[in-house]
Coordinates of C-alpha atoms and ligand atoms in Angstrom, one line a residue:
Chain A
X1 CA 33.6 35.1 -5.8
X2 CA 30.4 34.4 -3.7
X3 CA 31.1 32.0 -1.3
X4 CA 27.5 30.3 -1.5
X5 CA 28.9 27.8 1.1
X6 CA 28.9 30.5 3.7
X7 CA 25.6 31.9 2.1
X8 CA 23.6 29.3 3.6
X9 CA 22.7 29.5 6.6
X10 CA 24.4 27.1 9.7
X11 CA 21.4 25.5 10.6
X12 CA 21.2 24.0 6.7
X13 CA 24.5 23.8 6.6
X14 CA 24.7 21.9 9.4
X15 CA 21.9 19.3 8.5
X16 CA 24.0 15.7 7.2
X17 CA 23.8 14.4 3.8
X18 CA 22.9 11.4 3.5
X19 CA 25.2 8.5 3.1
X20 CA 22.5 6.9 0.7
X21 CA 23.2 8.8 -2.6
X22 CA 26.2 6.2 -3.8
X23 CA 23.5 3.3 -3.9
X24 CA 21.8 5.0 -6.3
X25 CA 24.8 6.3 -7.9
X26 CA 26.0 2.3 -7.6
X27 CA 22.7 1.4 -8.7
X28 CA 21.7 3.5 -11.2
X29 CA 25.0 2.4 -13.5
X30 CA 24.1 -1.6 -13.2
X31 CA 22.1 -3.4 -15.3
X32 CA 19.4 -6.3 -14.0
X33 CA 19.3 -4.4 -10.8
X34 CA 16.5 -5.2 -8.0
X35 CA 15.6 -2.7 -5.4
X36 CA 13.6 -3.3 -2.3
X37 CA 14.5 -0.2 -1.1
X38 CA 11.6 2.1 -2.4
X39 CA 9.2 3.2 0.5
X40 CA 6.5 3.9 -1.6
X41 CA 3.0 1.5 -2.4
X42 CA 3.9 -0.5 -6.0
X43 CA 0.1 0.1 -6.9
X44 CA -0.7 2.7 -8.6
X45 CA -3.6 4.6 -7.0
X46 CA -7.4 3.2 -7.2
X47 CA -8.9 4.6 -10.6
X48 CA -12.0 5.5 -8.9
X49 CA -9.8 8.4 -7.0
X50 CA -7.6 9.1 -10.3
X51 CA -10.9 9.3 -11.7
X52 CA -12.5 12.1 -9.5
X53 CA -8.6 14.2 -10.2
X54 CA -9.3 13.7 -14.2
X55 CA -13.2 15.0 -13.2
X56 CA -12.2 17.8 -11.4
X57 CA -9.6 19.4 -13.5
X58 CA -12.2 18.6 -16.4
X59 CA -14.5 21.2 -14.6
X60 CA -12.2 23.6 -14.2
X61 CA -11.2 23.5 -10.1
X62 CA -8.0 24.9 -10.9
X63 CA -8.2 27.5 -8.1
X64 CA -6.5 27.7 -4.4
X65 CA -9.1 26.5 -2.0
X66 CA -8.9 27.7 1.8
X67 CA -5.8 27.6 3.4
X68 CA -6.9 24.2 5.6
X69 CA -8.3 22.5 2.5
X70 CA -11.1 21.9 1.3
X71 CA -14.3 21.8 3.4
X72 CA -16.0 18.9 2.1
X73 CA -12.6 17.1 2.5
X74 CA -12.7 17.7 5.8
X75 CA -15.4 16.5 6.4
X76 CA -14.4 13.9 4.8
X77 CA -11.6 12.8 7.1
X78 CA -13.1 13.6 10.3
X79 CA -15.3 11.3 9.3
X80 CA -12.7 9.1 8.0
X81 CA -11.0 8.9 11.2
X82 CA -14.1 8.4 13.4
X83 CA -14.6 5.2 10.7
X84 CA -11.0 3.5 11.5
X85 CA -9.3 5.1 14.5
X86 CA -12.7 6.2 16.8
X87 CA -10.8 9.8 16.5
X88 CA -13.1 12.7 16.7
X89 CA -12.1 15.7 15.7
X90 CA -14.4 18.6 13.9
X91 CA -13.3 20.5 10.5
X92 CA -11.7 23.3 12.3
X93 CA -9.0 20.9 13.9
X94 CA -7.8 19.4 10.7
X95 CA -5.3 20.8 8.0
X96 CA -4.8 19.5 4.8
X97 CA -1.2 19.5 4.2
X98 CA 0.9 19.0 1.8
X99 CA 1.9 14.9 2.8
X100 CA 2.3 14.0 5.9
X101 CA 5.9 15.6 5.6
X102 CA 4.2 18.9 6.0
X103 CA 2.3 18.2 8.8
X104 CA 5.6 17.2 10.3
X105 CA 7.1 20.4 9.3
X106 CA 4.7 23.0 10.7
X107 CA 4.1 20.8 13.7
X108 CA 7.6 20.7 14.6
X109 CA 8.4 24.4 14.0
X110 CA 5.4 25.9 15.6
X111 CA 6.1 23.8 18.9
X112 CA 9.6 23.6 18.8
X113 CA 11.8 26.6 19.6
X114 CA 15.2 27.3 20.3
X115 CA 16.4 25.1 22.8
X116 CA 13.6 23.0 23.1
X117 CA 13.9 19.4 23.4
X118 CA 12.6 17.0 21.0
X119 CA 12.9 13.0 22.0
X120 CA 13.1 10.7 18.9
X121 CA 12.4 7.2 18.9
X122 CA 15.5 5.8 16.5
X123 CA 15.5 3.8 14.5
X124 CA 12.9 5.9 12.5
X125 CA 12.1 7.9 9.5
X126 CA 14.6 10.6 8.7
X127 CA 13.1 13.8 8.6
X128 CA 12.1 14.8 12.8
X129 CA 16.1 15.9 13.4
X130 CA 16.9 18.1 10.5
X131 CA 13.4 20.2 11.1
X132 CA 13.9 20.0 14.7
X133 CA 17.2 21.7 14.5
X134 CA 16.2 23.7 11.4
X135 CA 13.4 25.3 14.1
X136 CA 16.8 25.7 16.7
X137 CA 15.6 22.6 18.8
X138 CA 17.8 19.5 20.3
X139 CA 17.1 16.4 19.0
X140 CA 17.8 13.4 21.6
X141 CA 17.4 10.3 20.1
X142 CA 16.1 7.5 22.0
X143 CA 17.0 3.9 21.2
X144 CA 14.7 1.3 21.1
X145 CA 15.6 -2.9 20.6
X146 CA 14.9 -5.8 18.7
X147 CA 14.1 -7.1 22.5
X148 CA 11.8 -5.3 22.8
X149 CA 9.6 -5.3 19.6
X150 CA 11.4 -1.3 18.2
X151 CA 8.8 -0.5 20.7
X152 CA 9.4 2.8 23.2
X153 CA 9.1 1.3 26.3
X154 CA 7.6 3.9 29.1
X155 CA 10.8 3.1 31.4
X156 CA 12.9 4.1 28.2
X157 CA 10.8 7.4 27.7
X158 CA 10.9 8.6 31.6
X159 CA 14.6 8.3 31.5
X160 CA 14.8 10.8 28.6
X161 CA 12.5 13.0 29.7
X162 CA 14.3 16.3 30.8
X163 CA 12.9 19.8 32.4
X164 CA 13.3 20.9 28.6
X165 CA 11.5 18.7 26.8
X166 CA 9.0 20.2 24.8
X167 CA 7.6 17.3 22.4
X168 CA 7.9 13.3 21.7
X169 CA 7.8 12.4 18.2
X170 CA 5.6 8.8 17.9
X171 CA 6.5 7.5 14.6
X172 CA 4.0 4.2 14.8
X173 CA 3.6 1.9 12.6
X174 CA 7.7 2.5 12.0
X175 CA 9.3 3.5 9.3
X176 CA 11.5 1.2 8.5
X177 CA 11.5 -1.7 11.2
X178 CA 7.8 -1.7 10.8
X179 CA 7.2 -2.4 15.0
X180 CA 3.6 -1.0 16.3
X181 CA 2.4 -0.1 19.1
X182 CA -0.6 -1.9 21.2
X183 CA -3.3 0.4 23.3
X184 CA -1.4 -1.3 26.5
X185 CA 2.3 0.4 25.1
X186 CA 0.4 3.5 24.7
X187 CA -1.6 3.5 28.2
X188 CA 1.8 3.6 29.7
X189 CA 3.6 6.3 27.4
X190 CA 0.4 8.0 28.8
X191 CA 1.2 7.5 32.0
X192 CA 4.2 9.2 31.8
X193 CA 3.2 12.1 29.7
X194 CA -0.2 12.9 31.4
X195 CA 1.5 15.2 33.8
X196 CA 3.8 17.0 32.3
X197 CA 3.8 19.6 29.9
X198 CA 4.8 18.1 26.7
X199 CA 3.4 17.3 23.1
X200 CA 3.1 14.1 21.1
X201 CA 3.9 14.0 16.9
X202 CA 2.2 11.1 16.5
X203 CA 2.9 10.1 13.0
X204 CA 0.4 7.9 11.9
X205 CA 0.3 7.9 8.1
X206 CA 1.3 3.7 8.2
X207 CA -1.4 3.3 10.1
X208 CA -3.7 1.5 7.4
X209 CA -0.8 -0.7 7.3
X210 CA -1.5 -2.6 10.4
X211 CA -1.7 -6.7 10.2
X212 CA -3.6 -8.2 12.5
X213 CA -4.4 -5.9 15.0
X214 CA -6.2 -2.7 13.9
X215 CA -4.0 0.7 14.6
X216 CA -4.6 2.2 18.1
X217 CA -3.5 6.0 18.0
X218 CA -2.5 7.6 21.3
X219 CA -5.1 10.8 20.7
X220 CA -7.8 8.1 21.8
X221 CA -6.0 6.9 24.7
X222 CA -7.8 9.0 27.8
X223 CA -5.8 12.3 28.8
X224 CA -4.1 12.5 25.4
X225 CA -5.8 14.3 23.0
X226 CA -5.5 17.3 23.9
X227 CA -1.4 17.3 24.1
X228 CA -1.3 15.4 20.6
X229 CA -1.1 16.3 17.0
X230 CA -1.9 13.3 15.0
X231 CA -0.5 13.4 11.2
X232 CA -1.7 11.1 9.0
X233 CA -2.5 11.2 5.0
X234 CA -2.9 9.8 1.8
X235 CA 0.2 8.1 0.4
X236 CA 0.8 4.8 2.0
X237 CA -2.7 3.7 2.6
X238 CA -4.3 4.9 -0.9
X239 CA -1.1 4.7 -2.6
X240 CA -1.5 8.3 -3.8
X241 CA 2.8 8.9 -3.0
X242 CA 2.8 11.7 -6.0
X243 CA -0.3 13.3 -5.3
X244 CA 2.0 14.8 -2.5
X245 CA -1.3 15.0 0.2
X246 CA -1.7 14.3 4.1
X247 CA -3.1 16.0 7.3
X248 CA -2.9 17.0 10.8
X249 CA -5.1 17.3 14.0
X250 CA -5.1 18.1 17.2
X251 CA -6.0 20.5 19.5
X252 CA -8.1 23.7 18.3
X253 CA -5.6 25.9 19.5
X254 CA -2.8 24.4 17.9
X255 CA -3.9 24.0 14.7
X256 CA -4.9 27.9 14.6
X257 CA -1.1 28.2 15.0
X258 CA 0.1 25.6 12.5
X259 CA -2.3 27.4 10.0
X260 CA -0.4 30.3 10.4
X261 CA 2.5 28.6 9.3
X262 CA 0.7 26.7 6.2
X263 CA -0.8 29.4 5.2
X264 CA 2.7 31.5 4.4
X265 CA 4.1 28.7 3.3
X266 CA 1.9 26.6 1.0
X267 CA -1.5 28.8 0.8
X268 CA -3.1 25.8 0.2
X269 CA -2.6 22.3 -0.5
X270 CA -3.1 21.1 -4.3
X271 CA -6.7 21.5 -5.2
X272 CA -6.8 18.2 -7.7
X273 CA -5.5 16.2 -5.1
X274 CA -8.1 17.0 -3.0
X275 CA -10.7 16.3 -5.1
X276 CA -9.3 12.7 -5.4
X277 CA -8.6 12.9 -1.9
X278 CA -12.3 13.3 -1.0
X279 CA -13.0 10.4 -2.9
X280 CA -10.8 7.9 -1.2
X281 CA -12.1 9.3 2.0
X282 CA -15.4 8.7 0.9
X283 CA -15.3 5.5 -1.1
X284 CA -11.7 4.0 -0.4
X285 CA -12.0 1.6 2.4
X286 CA -12.2 -1.5 0.5
X287 CA -8.8 -0.5 -1.9
X288 CA -7.3 -0.1 1.5
X289 CA -8.5 -3.1 2.9
X290 CA -7.5 -4.9 -0.9
X291 CA -3.8 -3.7 -0.8
X292 CA -3.1 -4.0 2.8
X293 CA -4.1 -8.0 2.7
X294 CA -1.7 -8.0 -0.1
X295 CA 1.1 -6.5 1.4
X296 CA 0.1 -8.8 4.4
X297 CA 1.1 -12.0 1.6
X298 CA 4.2 -10.5 1.0
X299 CA 4.9 -9.6 4.7
X300 CA 4.7 -13.4 5.4
X301 CA 6.7 -14.3 2.0
X302 CA 9.4 -12.2 2.5
X303 CA 9.6 -12.8 6.5
X304 CA 9.4 -16.6 6.3
X305 CA 12.5 -15.9 3.2
X306 CA 14.8 -13.8 5.2
X307 CA 14.3 -16.4 8.1
X308 CA 15.3 -19.1 6.1
X309 CA 18.7 -17.7 5.4
X310 CA 19.3 -18.0 8.9
X311 CA 18.7 -13.9 9.0
X312 CA 17.3 -13.1 12.8
X313 CA 14.1 -10.9 11.9
X314 CA 11.9 -9.6 14.5
X315 CA 8.1 -10.2 13.0
X316 CA 6.9 -6.6 12.0
X317 CA 3.3 -6.2 11.8
X318 CA 3.0 -2.7 10.0
X319 CA 4.2 -0.6 7.6
X320 CA 5.6 -2.5 4.4
X321 CA 9.6 -3.2 5.7
X322 CA 11.0 -6.0 7.5
X323 CA 14.3 -5.2 9.5
X324 CA 16.6 -7.7 9.7
X325 CA 19.9 -8.6 11.9
X326 CA 22.7 -9.0 10.3
X327 CA 25.1 -9.3 13.0
X328 CA 26.6 -13.0 12.1
X329 CA 28.1 -11.8 9.1
X330 CA 30.7 -8.8 10.9
X331 CA 30.1 -6.4 7.9
X332 CA 28.8 -2.9 9.2
X333 CA 25.1 -2.4 7.5
X334 CA 26.6 -0.4 5.1
X335 CA 29.3 -2.6 4.3
X336 CA 26.7 -5.1 3.7
X337 CA 24.1 -3.0 1.7
X338 CA 27.6 -2.3 -0.8
X339 CA 28.8 -5.4 -1.1
X340 CA 24.8 -6.7 -1.8
X341 CA 24.2 -4.0 -4.3
X342 CA 27.4 -4.8 -6.5
X343 CA 27.9 -8.4 -6.1
X344 CA 24.1 -9.7 -6.3
X345 CA 22.4 -6.6 -7.8
X346 CA 20.0 -6.4 -5.3
X347 CA 19.5 -3.0 -3.4
X348 CA 18.6 -2.7 0.8
X349 CA 19.2 -0.1 2.7
X350 CA 21.7 0.3 5.7
X351 CA 19.6 0.2 8.7
X352 CA 22.1 3.4 9.8
X353 CA 20.6 5.1 7.7
X354 CA 17.6 5.5 10.5
X355 CA 19.9 6.8 12.5
X356 CA 23.3 5.1 14.2
X357 CA 20.8 2.4 15.7
X358 CA 19.9 1.1 13.0
X359 CA 23.3 -0.2 12.4
X360 CA 23.4 -4.1 12.4
X361 CA 20.0 -4.5 10.4
X362 CA 18.9 -3.9 7.0
X363 CA 15.7 -2.7 5.7
X364 CA 13.9 -4.7 3.4
X365 CA 10.6 -3.0 1.3
X366 CA 8.0 -5.5 0.1
X367 CA 6.2 -3.1 -1.3
X368 CA 6.7 -5.2 -4.7
X369 CA 5.6 -7.5 -6.8
X370 CA 6.1 -11.5 -5.4
X371 CA 8.2 -11.9 -8.6
X372 CA 10.5 -9.5 -7.1
X373 CA 10.5 -11.2 -3.8
X374 CA 11.5 -14.0 -4.7
X375 CA 14.3 -13.2 -6.9
X376 CA 15.4 -10.7 -4.1
X377 CA 15.2 -14.1 -2.1
X378 CA 17.4 -16.0 -4.4
X379 CA 20.2 -13.4 -4.7
X380 CA 20.0 -12.5 -1.0
X381 CA 20.5 -16.2 -0.1
X382 CA 23.6 -17.2 -2.6
X383 CA 25.0 -13.7 -0.3
X384 CA 24.5 -15.4 2.6
X385 CA 25.6 -18.7 1.3
X386 CA 28.8 -16.7 0.8
X387 CA 29.4 -14.5 3.7
X388 CA 27.3 -15.9 6.3
X389 CA 28.6 -17.8 9.1
Chain B
X1 CA -21.0 -11.5 7.3
X2 CA -21.4 -9.7 3.8
X3 CA -22.3 -13.3 1.8
X4 CA -22.4 -11.7 -1.8
X5 CA -19.2 -9.8 -0.5
X6 CA -17.8 -13.3 0.2
X7 CA -18.3 -14.3 -3.2
X8 CA -17.1 -11.6 -5.0
X9 CA -13.8 -11.7 -3.3
X10 CA -13.6 -15.6 -4.5
X11 CA -14.5 -14.7 -7.7
X12 CA -11.8 -12.0 -7.6
X13 CA -9.2 -14.3 -6.2
X14 CA -9.8 -17.8 -5.9
X15 CA -6.7 -18.1 -4.1
X16 CA -7.6 -16.3 -1.2
X17 CA -6.8 -18.1 2.2
X18 CA -10.1 -18.2 4.8
X19 CA -7.9 -16.2 7.5
X20 CA -7.5 -13.1 4.4
X21 CA -11.5 -13.6 3.3
X22 CA -12.4 -13.2 7.1
X23 CA -10.5 -10.1 7.4
X24 CA -11.6 -8.7 4.5
X25 CA -15.0 -9.5 5.5
X26 CA -14.3 -8.6 9.5
X27 CA -15.5 -12.2 9.6
X28 CA -14.8 -15.1 12.0
X29 CA -12.6 -17.9 10.3
X30 CA -15.3 -20.7 11.0
X31 CA -17.6 -18.7 9.7
X32 CA -15.9 -17.9 6.9
X33 CA -15.5 -22.1 6.1
X34 CA -19.2 -22.7 6.9
X35 CA -20.4 -20.5 4.4
X36 CA -18.1 -21.7 1.8
X37 CA -19.1 -25.4 2.4
X38 CA -22.8 -24.2 2.0
X39 CA -21.9 -22.5 -1.4
X40 CA -20.5 -25.3 -2.7
X41 CA -23.2 -28.0 -1.1
X42 CA -25.9 -25.6 -2.5
X43 CA -24.2 -25.2 -6.1
X44 CA -23.9 -21.7 -5.5
X45 CA -19.9 -22.4 -5.7
X46 CA -19.2 -24.2 -9.3
X47 CA -15.6 -24.3 -8.9
X48 CA -12.4 -22.1 -8.8
X49 CA -10.0 -22.2 -12.0
X50 CA -7.4 -20.2 -12.9
X51 CA -7.0 -17.4 -15.5
X52 CA -4.1 -18.0 -18.0
X53 CA -3.1 -15.1 -20.0
X54 CA -2.4 -17.6 -23.3
X55 CA -0.8 -14.7 -25.5
X56 CA 2.2 -15.7 -23.2
X57 CA 2.6 -18.9 -23.8
X58 CA 3.3 -21.1 -26.8
X59 CA -0.3 -22.3 -27.9
X60 CA -1.7 -21.0 -31.3
X61 CA -5.1 -20.8 -31.2
X62 CA -7.5 -18.6 -31.9
X63 CA -11.1 -16.9 -30.2
X64 CA -13.9 -16.0 -31.8
X65 CA -17.6 -15.0 -31.1
X66 CA -20.5 -16.4 -32.8
X67 CA -24.1 -14.8 -33.2
X68 CA -27.0 -17.1 -34.0
X69 CA -30.6 -16.6 -35.0
X70 CA -32.7 -19.7 -34.4
X71 CA -36.3 -20.4 -34.4
X72 CA -37.2 -20.9 -30.7
X73 CA -39.4 -24.5 -30.3
X74 CA -42.6 -24.7 -29.3
X75 CA -42.5 -24.9 -25.9
X76 CA -39.0 -25.4 -25.0
X77 CA -38.5 -21.4 -26.3
X78 CA -34.3 -21.7 -26.6
X79 CA -33.4 -23.9 -23.8
X80 CA -34.0 -27.1 -26.1
X81 CA -31.0 -26.0 -28.9
X82 CA -28.9 -24.1 -25.9
X83 CA -28.8 -27.8 -23.9
X84 CA -27.5 -28.9 -27.1
X85 CA -24.6 -26.5 -27.6
X86 CA -23.2 -26.3 -24.2
X87 CA -22.7 -30.2 -25.1
X88 CA -19.6 -28.9 -27.1
X89 CA -15.8 -28.3 -25.9
X90 CA -15.3 -25.8 -28.3
X91 CA -17.8 -23.5 -26.8
X92 CA -16.5 -21.9 -23.5
X93 CA -19.3 -19.7 -23.2
X94 CA -22.9 -19.4 -23.9
X95 CA -26.1 -16.9 -23.4
X96 CA -29.1 -16.1 -24.3
X97 CA -29.3 -12.4 -25.3
X98 CA -31.9 -9.5 -26.2
X99 CA -32.2 -7.6 -29.3
X100 CA -30.6 -8.2 -32.4
X101 CA -29.4 -11.8 -32.3
X102 CA -30.9 -14.6 -29.9
X103 CA -28.0 -16.8 -28.8
X104 CA -24.1 -15.5 -28.4
X105 CA -21.4 -17.7 -27.9
X106 CA -17.5 -17.7 -27.3
X107 CA -15.2 -20.7 -29.2
X108 CA -11.8 -21.5 -28.9
X109 CA -9.5 -23.5 -31.5
X110 CA -6.4 -24.2 -32.4
X111 CA -6.8 -21.9 -36.3
X112 CA -9.2 -19.6 -37.7
X113 CA -9.7 -22.4 -40.3
X114 CA -10.5 -25.0 -37.4
X115 CA -13.3 -22.6 -35.6
X116 CA -14.8 -21.4 -39.3
X117 CA -14.6 -24.9 -40.0
X118 CA -16.7 -26.2 -36.7
X119 CA -19.0 -23.4 -37.2
X120 CA -19.6 -25.0 -41.1
X121 CA -20.0 -28.3 -40.1
X122 CA -21.9 -28.3 -36.4
X123 CA -23.5 -25.1 -35.7
X124 CA -24.9 -23.5 -38.9
X125 CA -26.3 -26.8 -40.2
X126 CA -28.5 -27.9 -36.7
X127 CA -32.1 -27.7 -36.5
X128 CA -33.4 -24.2 -36.0
X129 CA -30.5 -22.3 -36.5
X130 CA -31.2 -19.9 -39.1
X131 CA -28.2 -17.6 -39.7
X132 CA -24.6 -17.3 -38.1
X133 CA -22.0 -14.2 -37.6
X134 CA -18.4 -15.1 -36.8
X135 CA -15.8 -12.6 -35.2
X136 CA -12.7 -13.4 -34.7
X137 CA -10.8 -11.9 -31.0
X138 CA -7.5 -9.4 -32.3
X139 CA -6.8 -8.9 -28.3
X140 CA -7.8 -9.8 -25.7
X141 CA -7.5 -6.5 -22.8
X142 CA -9.7 -7.5 -20.3
X143 CA -11.6 -10.7 -19.2
X144 CA -13.9 -11.5 -16.3
X145 CA -12.1 -8.9 -14.6
X146 CA -8.8 -9.0 -15.1
X147 CA -6.5 -7.1 -16.9
X148 CA -4.4 -8.7 -19.5
X149 CA -1.0 -7.7 -20.7
X150 CA 1.2 -7.7 -17.6
X151 CA 2.2 -5.4 -15.5
X152 CA 2.9 -1.8 -16.3
X153 CA 6.6 -1.1 -15.5
X154 CA 7.8 0.0 -12.0
X155 CA 8.2 3.6 -12.7
X156 CA 9.5 4.4 -8.9
X157 CA 12.7 5.7 -7.9
X158 CA 15.6 3.0 -7.9
X159 CA 17.2 3.6 -4.8
X160 CA 15.3 6.0 -2.2
X161 CA 15.4 5.5 1.9
X162 CA 12.2 7.3 2.4
Ligands
LIG401 C1 7.1 7.9 9.0 C2 7.0 8.1 8.1 N1 6.2 10.1 8.2 C3 5.5 10.4 6.8 C4 6.2 10.1 5.4 C5 6.1 11.0 4.4 O1 5.1 11.0 3.5 P1 4.3 12.0 2.9 O2 4.6 13.3 3.1 O3 4.1 11.0 1.2 O4 2.8 11.3 3.1 C6 7.2 8.7 5.7 C7 7.4 8.7 3.8 O5 8.1 7.9 3.9 C8 7.2 8.4 6.2 O6 7.7 6.7 5.9

């Protein structure tokens, strides 16, 4: 008998399975479930972008591209980053990746070795910690607080830094809280980092989805470009999750090193997606703007609705999530979400899925139609009526 | 401010708030409001109406496209007959066309018979009308930029936390 358990490396064995599977299983067995759990746009990729992908197939563009990605795509990305975020990169300081996900993976694997410490503000997206561990690094959470609007503060960062700290993950606009970092917040973070050897992995996958002020990249702050890897992509902004395309940009020597990892893991990102992405980068600004306006309507609607039910909720200015507090219910977020699903057929994500610090909150995605949100608020209302204080 | 874009935005979604329009245009909200007022005064903005998908209601109705060949009148061309036709509330759209016929119009009625009778009794006998051709609409897929048939089913996963 082969012991498959033993065959798996310790690092992989120790990745804790997510407790989330159970919600899927419950939901899958019920009829008429409304799910506000998914972190991807409900929009279909704009037609002209899909058409560009189709056209590339019709022309027979079905080969590998260069490892770093199509040169015309990288040029288009450079223009885009300059235009949208005042970021200056050259084509060879950029890799087109399989989603922001791969960008995060190769950036961490390139920078983090055994014993290196990675600081991860939480609550946040779930991949940074396991990737760090698989690379042999140590993942140290920094718990951000509702009273700080879930921003990372300079004091918290300063207190967390140790001699072994190699990398800071900067996950803003944030999934799951919707928090954003303003220029002054980033200035303060930059002041802490400038005289250290710490690098920054800035996950800006939601950069296009901010409401009110425009997203500011830490790489655009004085002295930070040379120590920052910017991760961005097409999934959220252009409603292109299934195309699996993203990119990273950073200082040339680091990107060169990351290209080695990318080259052996991926060869090159999907060609059809890259051709479609050229169209997104060149002619997609208007689509993004229209989708943002739509998300913003829903954001205001769901935020107001949830607050009207008496649930405290910090106003998020980014991404497409709200992160209300459930502290008045005397339940863990897991209990709350299980009961809500079983009794009201409404599926949302327990805050602790995004780190222990997310306990006491639930994540509601508003990447859903207005009708869905309305019905969800009705069900949530029935639930809070029954269990609220 | 991109004025053409302002009008296009309003044409697409008359429900947008000033704030949303200003955001989309990258313009000041007061400037947008002033421009909209100006367009209303000068008749550039003729009104805001809702797009209804009547197929989803119980209303019985049919739509027909009618082609007309007409005899233009001296001095007035096609305007004289067009000015008479616009008065009929049954006629929803009316265009002067190039090509195989002269006037194209869209008519709504409660039944095929009602529309046919309207054409036979009111339009065909009208002075200057040489011939009519009636085409009934079977399905409306898209109208004035809006796609009908409702939202596509949500094909995303049922539950996830990414
Ligand atoms: C914060 C964050 N970063 C990165 C990703 C990865 O997105 P993708 O690989 O589709 O670009 C996600 C997806 O949910 C995310 O929420």
